[in-house]
Each structure stands twice: as structure tokens, then as C-alpha cells.
Tab-separated table of C-alpha atoms in Angstrom:
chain	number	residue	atom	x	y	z
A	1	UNK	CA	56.643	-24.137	92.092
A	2	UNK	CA	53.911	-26.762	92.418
A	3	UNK	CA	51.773	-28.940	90.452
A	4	UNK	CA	48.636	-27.109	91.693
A	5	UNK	CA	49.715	-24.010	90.420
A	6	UNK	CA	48.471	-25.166	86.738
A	7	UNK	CA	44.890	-25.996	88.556
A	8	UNK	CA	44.844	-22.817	90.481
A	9	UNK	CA	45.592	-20.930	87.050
A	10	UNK	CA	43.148	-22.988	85.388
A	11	UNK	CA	40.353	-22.425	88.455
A	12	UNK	CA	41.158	-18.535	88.339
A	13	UNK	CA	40.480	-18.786	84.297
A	14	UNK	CA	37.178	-20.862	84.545
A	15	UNK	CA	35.912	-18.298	87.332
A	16	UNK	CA	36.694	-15.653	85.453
A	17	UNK	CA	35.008	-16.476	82.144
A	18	UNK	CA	32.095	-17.800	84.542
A	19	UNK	CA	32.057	-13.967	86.196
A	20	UNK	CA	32.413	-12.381	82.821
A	21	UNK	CA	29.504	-14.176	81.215
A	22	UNK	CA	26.928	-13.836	83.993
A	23	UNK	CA	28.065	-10.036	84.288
A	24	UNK	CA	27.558	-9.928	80.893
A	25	UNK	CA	24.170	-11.452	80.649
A	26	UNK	CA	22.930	-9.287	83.794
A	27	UNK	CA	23.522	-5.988	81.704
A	28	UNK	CA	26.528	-4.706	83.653
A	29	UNK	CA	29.417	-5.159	80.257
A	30	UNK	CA	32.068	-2.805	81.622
A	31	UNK	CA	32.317	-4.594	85.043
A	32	UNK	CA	32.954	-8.263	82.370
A	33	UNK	CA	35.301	-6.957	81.418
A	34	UNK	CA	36.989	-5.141	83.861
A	35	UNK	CA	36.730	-8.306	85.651
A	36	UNK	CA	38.168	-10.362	82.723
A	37	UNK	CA	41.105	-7.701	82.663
A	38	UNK	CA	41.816	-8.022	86.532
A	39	UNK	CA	42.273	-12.069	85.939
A	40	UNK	CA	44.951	-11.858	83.855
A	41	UNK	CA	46.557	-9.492	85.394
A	42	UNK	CA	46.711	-11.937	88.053
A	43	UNK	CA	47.675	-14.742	85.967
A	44	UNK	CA	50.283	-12.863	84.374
A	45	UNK	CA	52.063	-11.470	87.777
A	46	UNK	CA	52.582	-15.167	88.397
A	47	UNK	CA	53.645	-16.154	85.041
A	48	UNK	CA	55.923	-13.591	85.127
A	49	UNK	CA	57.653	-14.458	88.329
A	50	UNK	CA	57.786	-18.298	87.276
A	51	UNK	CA	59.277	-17.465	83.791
A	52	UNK	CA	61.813	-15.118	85.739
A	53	UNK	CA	63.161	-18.030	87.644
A	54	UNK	CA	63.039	-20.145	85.165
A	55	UNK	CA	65.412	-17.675	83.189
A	56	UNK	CA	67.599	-18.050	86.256
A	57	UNK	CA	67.997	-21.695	86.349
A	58	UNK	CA	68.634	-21.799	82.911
A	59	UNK	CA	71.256	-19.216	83.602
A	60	UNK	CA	73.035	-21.045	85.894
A	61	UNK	CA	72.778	-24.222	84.350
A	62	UNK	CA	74.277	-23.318	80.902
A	63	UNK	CA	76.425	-21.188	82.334
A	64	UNK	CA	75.066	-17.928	80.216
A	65	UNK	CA	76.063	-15.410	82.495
B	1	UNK	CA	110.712	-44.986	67.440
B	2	UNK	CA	107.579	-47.525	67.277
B	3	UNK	CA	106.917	-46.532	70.720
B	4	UNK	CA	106.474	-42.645	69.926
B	5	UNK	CA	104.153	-44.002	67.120
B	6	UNK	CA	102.475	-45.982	69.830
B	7	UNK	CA	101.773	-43.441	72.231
B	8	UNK	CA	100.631	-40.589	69.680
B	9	UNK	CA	98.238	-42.916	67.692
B	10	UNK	CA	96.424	-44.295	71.308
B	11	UNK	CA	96.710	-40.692	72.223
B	12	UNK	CA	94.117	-39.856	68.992
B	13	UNK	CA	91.982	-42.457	69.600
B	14	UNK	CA	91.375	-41.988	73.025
B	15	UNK	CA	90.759	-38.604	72.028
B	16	UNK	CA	88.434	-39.172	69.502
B	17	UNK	CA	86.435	-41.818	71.346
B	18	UNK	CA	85.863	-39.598	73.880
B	19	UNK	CA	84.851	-36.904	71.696
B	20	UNK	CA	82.427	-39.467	69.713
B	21	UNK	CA	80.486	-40.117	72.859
B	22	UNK	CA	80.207	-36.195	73.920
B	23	UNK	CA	78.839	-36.258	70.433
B	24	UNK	CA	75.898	-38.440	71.382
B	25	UNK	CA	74.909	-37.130	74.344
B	26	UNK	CA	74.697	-33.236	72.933
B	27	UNK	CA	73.055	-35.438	70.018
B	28	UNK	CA	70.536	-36.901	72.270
B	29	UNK	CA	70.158	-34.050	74.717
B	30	UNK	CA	69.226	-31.732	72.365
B	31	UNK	CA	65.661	-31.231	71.100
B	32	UNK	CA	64.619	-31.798	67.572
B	33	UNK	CA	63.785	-28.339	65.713
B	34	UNK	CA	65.281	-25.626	63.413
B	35	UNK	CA	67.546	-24.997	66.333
B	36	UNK	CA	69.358	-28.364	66.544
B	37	UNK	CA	71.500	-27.502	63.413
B	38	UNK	CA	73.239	-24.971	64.653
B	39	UNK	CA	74.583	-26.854	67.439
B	40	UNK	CA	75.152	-29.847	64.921
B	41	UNK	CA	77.140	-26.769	62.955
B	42	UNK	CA	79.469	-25.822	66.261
B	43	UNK	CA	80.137	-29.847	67.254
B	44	UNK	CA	81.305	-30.214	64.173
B	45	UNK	CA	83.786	-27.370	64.403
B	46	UNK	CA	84.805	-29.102	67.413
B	47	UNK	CA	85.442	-32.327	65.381
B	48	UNK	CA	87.894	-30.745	62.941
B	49	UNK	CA	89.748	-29.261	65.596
B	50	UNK	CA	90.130	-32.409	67.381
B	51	UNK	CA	90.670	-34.597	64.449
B	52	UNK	CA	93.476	-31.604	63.248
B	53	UNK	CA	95.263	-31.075	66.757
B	54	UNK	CA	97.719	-34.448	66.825
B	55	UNK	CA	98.923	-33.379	63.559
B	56	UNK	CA	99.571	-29.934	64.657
B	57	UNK	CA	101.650	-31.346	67.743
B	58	UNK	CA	103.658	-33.357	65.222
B	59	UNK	CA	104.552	-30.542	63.015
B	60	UNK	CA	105.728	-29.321	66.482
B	61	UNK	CA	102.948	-26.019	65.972
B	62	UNK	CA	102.231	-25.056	69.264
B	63	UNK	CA	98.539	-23.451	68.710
B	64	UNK	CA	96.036	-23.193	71.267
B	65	UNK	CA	92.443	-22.927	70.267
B	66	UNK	CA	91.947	-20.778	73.667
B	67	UNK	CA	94.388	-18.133	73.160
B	68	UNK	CA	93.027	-17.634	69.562
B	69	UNK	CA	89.866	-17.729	70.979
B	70	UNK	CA	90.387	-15.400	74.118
B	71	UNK	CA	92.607	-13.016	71.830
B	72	UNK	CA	89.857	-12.358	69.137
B	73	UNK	CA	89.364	-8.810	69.689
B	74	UNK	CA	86.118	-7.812	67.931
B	75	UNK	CA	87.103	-4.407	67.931
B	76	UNK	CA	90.864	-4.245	66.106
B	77	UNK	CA	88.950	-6.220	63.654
B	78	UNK	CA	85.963	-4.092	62.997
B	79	UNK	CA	88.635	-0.927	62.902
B	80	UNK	CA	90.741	-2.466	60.571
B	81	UNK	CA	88.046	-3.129	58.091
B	82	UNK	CA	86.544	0.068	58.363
B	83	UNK	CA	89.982	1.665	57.728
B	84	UNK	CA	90.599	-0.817	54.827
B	85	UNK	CA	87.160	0.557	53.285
B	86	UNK	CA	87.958	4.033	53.723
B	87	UNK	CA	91.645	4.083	51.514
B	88	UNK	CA	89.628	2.137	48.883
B	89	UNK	CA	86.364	5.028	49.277
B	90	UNK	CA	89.508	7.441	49.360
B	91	UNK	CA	91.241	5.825	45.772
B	92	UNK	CA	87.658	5.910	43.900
B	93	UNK	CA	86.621	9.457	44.598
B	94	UNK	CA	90.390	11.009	43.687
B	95	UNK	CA	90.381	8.742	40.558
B	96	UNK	CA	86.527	10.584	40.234
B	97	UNK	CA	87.897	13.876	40.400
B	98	UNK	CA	90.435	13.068	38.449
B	99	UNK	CA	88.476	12.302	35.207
B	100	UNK	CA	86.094	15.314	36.059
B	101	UNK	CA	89.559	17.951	35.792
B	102	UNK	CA	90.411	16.035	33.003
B	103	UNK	CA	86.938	16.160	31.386
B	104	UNK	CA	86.275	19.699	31.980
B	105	UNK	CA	89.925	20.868	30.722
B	106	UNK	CA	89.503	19.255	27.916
B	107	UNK	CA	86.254	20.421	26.593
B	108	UNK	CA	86.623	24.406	28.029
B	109	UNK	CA	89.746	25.260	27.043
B	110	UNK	CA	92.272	23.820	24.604
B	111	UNK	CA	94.669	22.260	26.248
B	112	UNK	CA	95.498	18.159	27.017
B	113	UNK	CA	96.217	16.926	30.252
B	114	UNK	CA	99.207	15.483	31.182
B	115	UNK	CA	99.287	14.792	34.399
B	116	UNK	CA	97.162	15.484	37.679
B	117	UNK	CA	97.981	14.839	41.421
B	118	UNK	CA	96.049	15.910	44.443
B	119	UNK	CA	96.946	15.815	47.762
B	120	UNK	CA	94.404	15.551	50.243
B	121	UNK	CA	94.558	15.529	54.126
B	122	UNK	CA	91.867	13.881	56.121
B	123	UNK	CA	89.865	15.530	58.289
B	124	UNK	CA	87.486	15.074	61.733
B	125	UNK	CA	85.388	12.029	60.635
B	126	UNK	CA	87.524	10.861	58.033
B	127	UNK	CA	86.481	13.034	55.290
B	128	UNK	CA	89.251	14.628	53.606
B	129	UNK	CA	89.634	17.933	52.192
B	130	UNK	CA	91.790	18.683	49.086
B	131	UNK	CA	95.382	19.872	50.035
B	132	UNK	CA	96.864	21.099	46.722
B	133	UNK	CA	96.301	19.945	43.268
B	134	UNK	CA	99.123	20.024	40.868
B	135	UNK	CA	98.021	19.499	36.884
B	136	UNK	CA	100.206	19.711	34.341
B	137	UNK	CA	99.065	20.373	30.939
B	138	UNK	CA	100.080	20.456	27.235
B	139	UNK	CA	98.885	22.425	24.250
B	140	UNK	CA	96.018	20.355	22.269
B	141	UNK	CA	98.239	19.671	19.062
B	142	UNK	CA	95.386	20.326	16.350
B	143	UNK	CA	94.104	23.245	18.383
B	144	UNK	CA	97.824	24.695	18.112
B	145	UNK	CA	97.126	25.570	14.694
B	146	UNK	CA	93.825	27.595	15.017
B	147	UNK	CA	95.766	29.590	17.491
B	148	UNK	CA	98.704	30.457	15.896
B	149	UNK	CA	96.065	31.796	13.118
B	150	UNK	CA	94.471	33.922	15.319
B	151	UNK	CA	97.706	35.305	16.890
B	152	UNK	CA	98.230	36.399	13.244
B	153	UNK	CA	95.417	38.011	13.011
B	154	UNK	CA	95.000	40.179	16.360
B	155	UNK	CA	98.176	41.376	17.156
B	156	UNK	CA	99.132	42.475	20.680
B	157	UNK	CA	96.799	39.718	22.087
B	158	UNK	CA	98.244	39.403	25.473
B	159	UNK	CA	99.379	36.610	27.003
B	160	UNK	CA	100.119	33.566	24.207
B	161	UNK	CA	99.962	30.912	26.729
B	162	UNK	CA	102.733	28.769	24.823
B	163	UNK	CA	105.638	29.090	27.014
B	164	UNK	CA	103.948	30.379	29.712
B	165	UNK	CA	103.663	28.171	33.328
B	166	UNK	CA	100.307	29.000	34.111
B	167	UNK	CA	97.223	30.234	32.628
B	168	UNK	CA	94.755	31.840	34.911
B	169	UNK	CA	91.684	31.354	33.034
B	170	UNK	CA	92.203	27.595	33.928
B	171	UNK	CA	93.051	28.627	37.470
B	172	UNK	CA	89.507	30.150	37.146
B	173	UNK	CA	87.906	27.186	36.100
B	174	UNK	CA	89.289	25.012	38.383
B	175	UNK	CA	88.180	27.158	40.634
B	176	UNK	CA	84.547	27.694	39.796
B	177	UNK	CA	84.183	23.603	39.519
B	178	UNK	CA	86.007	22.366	42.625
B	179	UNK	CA	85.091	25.042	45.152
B	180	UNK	CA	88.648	25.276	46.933
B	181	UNK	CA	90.642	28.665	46.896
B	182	UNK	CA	92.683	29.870	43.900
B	183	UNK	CA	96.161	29.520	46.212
B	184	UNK	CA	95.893	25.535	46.001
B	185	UNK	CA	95.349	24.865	42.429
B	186	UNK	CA	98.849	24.366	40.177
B	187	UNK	CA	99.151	24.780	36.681
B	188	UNK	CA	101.924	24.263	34.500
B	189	UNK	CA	101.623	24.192	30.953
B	190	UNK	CA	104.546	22.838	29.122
B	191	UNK	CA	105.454	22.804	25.584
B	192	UNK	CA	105.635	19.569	23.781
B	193	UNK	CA	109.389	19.726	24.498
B	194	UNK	CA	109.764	19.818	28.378
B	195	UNK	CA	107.781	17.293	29.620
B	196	UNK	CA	109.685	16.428	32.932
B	197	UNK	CA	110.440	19.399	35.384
B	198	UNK	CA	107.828	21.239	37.315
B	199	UNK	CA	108.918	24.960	37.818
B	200	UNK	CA	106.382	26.220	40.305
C	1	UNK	CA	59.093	-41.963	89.058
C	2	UNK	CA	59.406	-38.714	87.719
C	3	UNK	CA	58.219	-39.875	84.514
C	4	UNK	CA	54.785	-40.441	85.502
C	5	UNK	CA	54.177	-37.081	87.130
C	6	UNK	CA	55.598	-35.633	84.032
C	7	UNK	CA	53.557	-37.157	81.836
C	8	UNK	CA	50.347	-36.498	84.028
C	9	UNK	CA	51.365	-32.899	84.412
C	10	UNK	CA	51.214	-32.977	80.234
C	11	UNK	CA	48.154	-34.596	79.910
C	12	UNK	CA	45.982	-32.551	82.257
C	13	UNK	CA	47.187	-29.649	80.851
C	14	UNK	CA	46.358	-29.974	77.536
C	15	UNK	CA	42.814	-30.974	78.322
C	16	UNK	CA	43.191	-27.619	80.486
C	17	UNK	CA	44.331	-25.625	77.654
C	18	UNK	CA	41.636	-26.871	75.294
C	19	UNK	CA	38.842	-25.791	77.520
C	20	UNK	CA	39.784	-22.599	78.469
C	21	UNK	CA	40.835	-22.263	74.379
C	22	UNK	CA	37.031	-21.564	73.608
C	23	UNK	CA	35.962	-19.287	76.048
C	24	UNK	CA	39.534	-17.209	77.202
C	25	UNK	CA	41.816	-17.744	74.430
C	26	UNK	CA	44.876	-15.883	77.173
C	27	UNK	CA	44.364	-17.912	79.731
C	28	UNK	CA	45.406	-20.853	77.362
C	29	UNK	CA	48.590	-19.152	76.250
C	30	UNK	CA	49.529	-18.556	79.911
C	31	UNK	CA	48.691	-22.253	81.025
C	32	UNK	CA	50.553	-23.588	78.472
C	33	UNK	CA	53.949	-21.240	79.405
C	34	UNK	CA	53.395	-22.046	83.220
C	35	UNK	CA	53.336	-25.793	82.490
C	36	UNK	CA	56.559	-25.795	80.526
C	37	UNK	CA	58.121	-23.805	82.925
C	38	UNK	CA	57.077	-26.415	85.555
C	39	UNK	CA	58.163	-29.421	83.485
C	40	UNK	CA	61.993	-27.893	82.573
C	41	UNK	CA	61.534	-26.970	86.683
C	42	UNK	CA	60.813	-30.613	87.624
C	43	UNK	CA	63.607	-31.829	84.788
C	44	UNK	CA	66.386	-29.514	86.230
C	45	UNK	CA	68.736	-31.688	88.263
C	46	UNK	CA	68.866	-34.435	85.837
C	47	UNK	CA	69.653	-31.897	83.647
C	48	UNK	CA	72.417	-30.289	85.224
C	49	UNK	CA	73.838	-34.121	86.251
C	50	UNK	CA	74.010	-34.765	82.244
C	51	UNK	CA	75.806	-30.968	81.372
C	52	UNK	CA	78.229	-31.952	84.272
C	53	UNK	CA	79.285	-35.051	82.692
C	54	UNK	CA	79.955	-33.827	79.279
C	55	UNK	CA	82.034	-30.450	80.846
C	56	UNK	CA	83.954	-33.660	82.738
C	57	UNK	CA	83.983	-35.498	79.730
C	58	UNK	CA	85.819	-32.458	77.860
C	59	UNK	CA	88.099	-31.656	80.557
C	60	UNK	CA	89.819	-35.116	79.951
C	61	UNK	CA	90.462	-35.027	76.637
C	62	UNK	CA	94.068	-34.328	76.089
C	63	UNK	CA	93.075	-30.989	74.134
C	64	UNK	CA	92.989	-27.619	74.835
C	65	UNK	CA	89.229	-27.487	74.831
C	66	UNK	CA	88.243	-24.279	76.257
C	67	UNK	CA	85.135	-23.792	74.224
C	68	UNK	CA	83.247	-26.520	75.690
C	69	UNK	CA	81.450	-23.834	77.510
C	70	UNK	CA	80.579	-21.643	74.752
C	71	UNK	CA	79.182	-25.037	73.103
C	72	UNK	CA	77.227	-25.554	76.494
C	73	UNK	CA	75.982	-22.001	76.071
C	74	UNK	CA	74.424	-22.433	72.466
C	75	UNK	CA	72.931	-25.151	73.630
C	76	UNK	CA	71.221	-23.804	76.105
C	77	UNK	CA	70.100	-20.750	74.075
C	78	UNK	CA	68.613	-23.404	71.263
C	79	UNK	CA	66.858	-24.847	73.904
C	80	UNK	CA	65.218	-20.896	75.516
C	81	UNK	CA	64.741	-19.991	71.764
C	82	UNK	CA	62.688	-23.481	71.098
C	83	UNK	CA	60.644	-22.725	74.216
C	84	UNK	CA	59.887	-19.715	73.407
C	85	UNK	CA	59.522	-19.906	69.813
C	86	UNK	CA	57.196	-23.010	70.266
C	87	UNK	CA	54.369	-21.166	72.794
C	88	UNK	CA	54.287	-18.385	70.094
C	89	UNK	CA	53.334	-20.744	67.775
C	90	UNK	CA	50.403	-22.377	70.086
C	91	UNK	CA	49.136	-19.281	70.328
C	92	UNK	CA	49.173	-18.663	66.555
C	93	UNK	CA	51.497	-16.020	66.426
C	94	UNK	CA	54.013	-17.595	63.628
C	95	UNK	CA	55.692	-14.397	62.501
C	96	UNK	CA	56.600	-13.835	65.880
C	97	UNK	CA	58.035	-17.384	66.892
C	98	UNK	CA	60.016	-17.133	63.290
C	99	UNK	CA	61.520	-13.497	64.747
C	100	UNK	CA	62.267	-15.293	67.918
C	101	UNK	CA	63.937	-18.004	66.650
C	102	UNK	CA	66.139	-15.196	63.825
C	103	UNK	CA	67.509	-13.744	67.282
C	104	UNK	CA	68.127	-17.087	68.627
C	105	UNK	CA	70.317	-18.236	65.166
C	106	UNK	CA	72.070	-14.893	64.938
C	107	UNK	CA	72.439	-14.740	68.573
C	108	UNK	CA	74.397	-18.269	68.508
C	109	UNK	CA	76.838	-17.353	65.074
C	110	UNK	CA	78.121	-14.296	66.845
C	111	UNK	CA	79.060	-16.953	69.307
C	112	UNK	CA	80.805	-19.242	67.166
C	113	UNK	CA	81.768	-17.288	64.881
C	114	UNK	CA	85.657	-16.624	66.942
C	115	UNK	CA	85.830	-20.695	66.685
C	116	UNK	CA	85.579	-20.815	63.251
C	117	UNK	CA	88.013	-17.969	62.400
C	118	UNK	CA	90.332	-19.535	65.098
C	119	UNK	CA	90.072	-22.647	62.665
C	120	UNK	CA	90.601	-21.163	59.796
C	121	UNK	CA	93.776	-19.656	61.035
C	122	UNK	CA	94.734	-22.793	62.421
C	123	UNK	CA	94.089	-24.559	59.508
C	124	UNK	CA	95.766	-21.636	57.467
C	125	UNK	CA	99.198	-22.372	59.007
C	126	UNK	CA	99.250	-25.985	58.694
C	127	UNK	CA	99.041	-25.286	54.919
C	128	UNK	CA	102.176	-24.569	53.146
């Protein structure tokens, strides 16, 4: 739960639209994609985990249990 | 005396001062958006209640928001709704049937209906099956007439239905339009005469 | 301060977000959840020292106030169902923040819905 995690999502998302493209332009589509698919599968494990605790706090705080 | 005054009065205000400034910081706290009326909706709840509770004390009404609140019991009150809805389902389709007996007596055969109960008993799931249904009838009064012309004319006809209790052609009928078995449908047929007494 | 590393946090993002909008449309959506989710993380014990104080707050008043916590609990759902609601809406799904937000409202009647009934009754006897 850091401030650089917004930069290392960001970095993973600019590599992988910079991977995607020059797959793309060097004739190999399926592997663009496949790469653009693996990215944000990435992203999204994280995500997921962050929302998940921030479900718990919020929990907790309010008292929603 | 003035004292009692005293103390309840500084007792409100202190209350609702305090209540005023939880107000304003659930005010502030919470975001702007579609969402913030519904809290507005529940602190305001809140403000009756407090604004209401001295006066309750005074009438010497002990009520306590949390037992009421605690004691709701979501279930007793969805049960007794649905059982409300069912005796008024119940009263519409007798009153149905009802005017259908009446309806089809009427036109088929010649007599007038006088009276008509059914009896039902519920069943699994709450649908109820038809017990007994007693109907009494009388003789149509200008239809009378026609009759006693034709017992002039065909002698021997059988049964003249006049003084008799029941009539099994309307049995029959009965029958063939409600679907239930011969041994629950009751007819008496009463002269003009005898209106009260049942003899079945 | 806080404040500052708040507002820097905000700022960068957004520049973030409208970069990667052109090229990867999902990254954007999941930069934008993460840095809410960091924010409300970096806003928590403030937070949770201002709920304190009004559940202290309540407790003193000479009434029988027991739901104070179910108020703390809608407001804690308006603020989830805002969230939420809000990111759909970034990422231009507005029939599905508008569904979000119909659980959220119906979500939060069912709660108060025993308080108001509790009123009525209350308000029922007083009444000759």
C-alpha cells in the first residue's frame, strides 16, 4: 500500500501498450495481444487484492459486519 | 415544582445541542452526491425522535427506541400480511362462485336462489378445496305458472319438484360446473311458505 | 502534511489516467480504482478518529440511542456506493453506476426502514 504502486501500474500499462504496438507492427498480432491480455491480468490481481482490503477497512470502520 | 421544570427543560437542550453538532459533522463528513439524501433522510428520523422523547418521559411512556428496534421481527410481519392477503383472496373467489351458482341456476333451470353457503377447508399451500355447499332455492314465481300448465297437460309426470327438498337435475348441474362429487352439494327447495328451516 | 501528498497523489494520477486513456482505455479504469483506494487508505485514521467522536458524542446524550450504529452503517455504505458508482461513471459505464447506486438506496431503506416504523408507533401512542 504505497504511493509507487500507481507508477508501477502506470509503468506496467505504458510497457505493455509499447510491447503490443511493436508486436503488432512486426507482424506477430496474436502474441499483442496475448501480451496485452497477460498485463491486465496482472494489473487486475493487484487491484483486486487492494480493493479487498479496502472492503475490510471499510468494514471495520463503519462497523458493517 | 420550578425546579422539575428546570431540570427537564436543560435536560432537552443539552440534548438537542448535542444532537445539532452530531448533525454537522455527519453533514460535513459526508460526500456530496445522490447518496447524501438518504442519510439526510435517517438524521432526520433521529431528530424527531429526539425532539419527541422528553415529552414521552413526561407523559410517563416508558418507550425505548431499541427494544422497538431490536424486537422488529421481519418475519411475523411478512406472515401476517401474507395471511391477511390470503382471507381477503379467500372472500373474493367464494363471493365468485357464489354469483356463478347463482348465475347458472338461474338461467338452466327455473328456480331463484335463496341462499348459498360453502364451506371450504384449506389445504397444503393454502389453497382450499370446497367442503360442502348448501343452496337453498325457491320456485321462480312467473315460471310457477308455465309449470302448473304443463302438469295439466302430461299427467303422471314424475316428480313435481314443488314440495320436494331436492331436485337432482340441479344436483347434476352443480355437479357438471363445479367438478366436486355429487355427496357435497345440498339442495333444498322450499315453497314460498317455509323459508327458514333446512331439513337435510 | 498529509494534505500535500494527497493532493500530489491526485494530480499525478490524473495526468496518468489521461495518457494511458488513448492507447489502453483498462489500464485507466484500473489506475483510477487503485488511486482511490490509496487515498481512502492514506485518509483512514482520521477517519476512524471523526466516527469515534460522533459514536461518543451519541453515547452521552441522555437518550436511548441505539441506532447510532445503524446511522454509522448507512453512512458508510453511501460512501462504498459513491466510490463505486463514481469509477463506473469514469469509465463511461452510466447504466451501470445508476444500478450500483439502486442497490446502494434500497440497500440503506431496508435499513431504516425498522426506525421509521418504530417512530410511527411511537408517535402512534402519544396520540390520543
Amino acid at each position: 500500500m504505497d504511493i509507487d504502486l500507481i507508477f508501477k501500474i502506470a509503468g506496467i500499462g505504458i510497457l505493455t501498450s509499447i510491447l503490443h504496438t511493436v508486436l503488432q507492427k512486426s507482424g506477430k498480432e496474436e502474441y499483442a495481444y496475448l501480451t496485452t491480455l497477460v498485463g491486465i491480468v496482472i494489473v487486475l490481481g493487484i487491484v483486486v487484492n487492494l480493493v479487498s482490503q479496502l472492503f475490510t477497512d471499510v468494514k471495520v470502520l463503519f462497523r458493517l459486519y | 415544582m420550578v425546579s422539575i421544570i428546570k431540570e427537564f427543560l436543560s435536560d432537552w437542550i443539552r440534548n438537542l445541542v448535542i444532537l445539532l453538532i452530531i448533525i454537522s459533522m455527519v453533514d460535513i463528513v459526508m460526500s456530496k452526491g445522490k447518496m447524501k439524501r438518504y442519510v439526510n433522510f435517517v438524521v432526520g428520523l433521529l431528530i424527531i425522535f429526539t425532539i419527541i422523547n422528553p415529552f414521552l418521559n413526561l407523559f410517563k411512556i416508558n418507550m425505548s427506541l431499541e427494544k422497538e428496534v431490536s424486537n422488529f421481527d421481519y418475519d411475523r410481519f411478512y406472515r401476517e400480511s401474507l395471511a391477511e392477503q390470503d382471507m381477503q383472496i379467500r372472500k373474493i373467489y367464494l363471493n365468485n362462485i357464489s354469483n356463478e351458482i347463482k348465475k347458472l341456476i338461474e338461467e338452466k333451470t327455473q328456480y331463484v336462489v335463496d341462499n348459498i353457503e360453502i364451506k371450504t377447508s384449506p389445504d397444503k399451500e393454502n389453497i382450499f378445496t370446497i367442503e360442502e355447499i348448501f343452496i337453498s332455492l325457491k320456485e321462480g314465481e312467473e315460471i310457477q305458472n308455465s309449470k302448473i300448465k304443463v302438469d295439466k297437460i302430461t299427467i303422471g309426470n314424475g316428480v313435481t319438484p314443488v314440495y320436494a327438498k331436492s331436485d337432482p337435475e340441479v344436483n347434476k348441474l352443480l355437479q357438471e360446473f363445479l367438478q366436486i362429487e355429487e355427496i357435497k352439494i345440498h339442495v333444498s327447495i322450499f315453497n314460498e311458505g317455509d323459508k327458514h328451516g333446512r331439513v337435510n | 502534511m498529509e494534505i500535500f501528498q494527497i493532493i500530489g497523489l491526485g494530480i499525478v494520477a490524473t495526468i496518468i489516467i489521461v495518457i494511458l486513456k488513448q492507447t489502453r482505455p483498462e489500464f485507466a479504469v484500473l489506475v483510477s480504482i487503485v488511486t482511490g483506494v490509496i487515498i481512502f487508505t492514506l485518509i483512514l485514521p482520521h477517519l476512524a478518529y471523526i466516527i469515534d467522536t460522533i459514536s461518543s458524542l451519541s453515547s452521552r446524550v441522555n437518550v436511548d440511542f441505539s441506532y447510532f450504529g445503524t446511522l454509522i452503517k448507512i453512512i458508510g455504505m453511501a460512501y462504498i456506493v459513491e466510490f463505486a458508482s463514481q469509477v463506473s461513471r469514469d469509465a463511461g459505464q452510466e447504466s451501470i453506476a445508476m444500478k450500483i447506486e439502486l442497490g446502494g438506496k434500497v440497500l440503506i431503506m431496508v435499513l431504516a426502514i425498522p426506525i421509521l416504523l418504530a417512530l410511527l408507533d411511537l408517535i402512534i401512542k402519544i396520540l390520543p
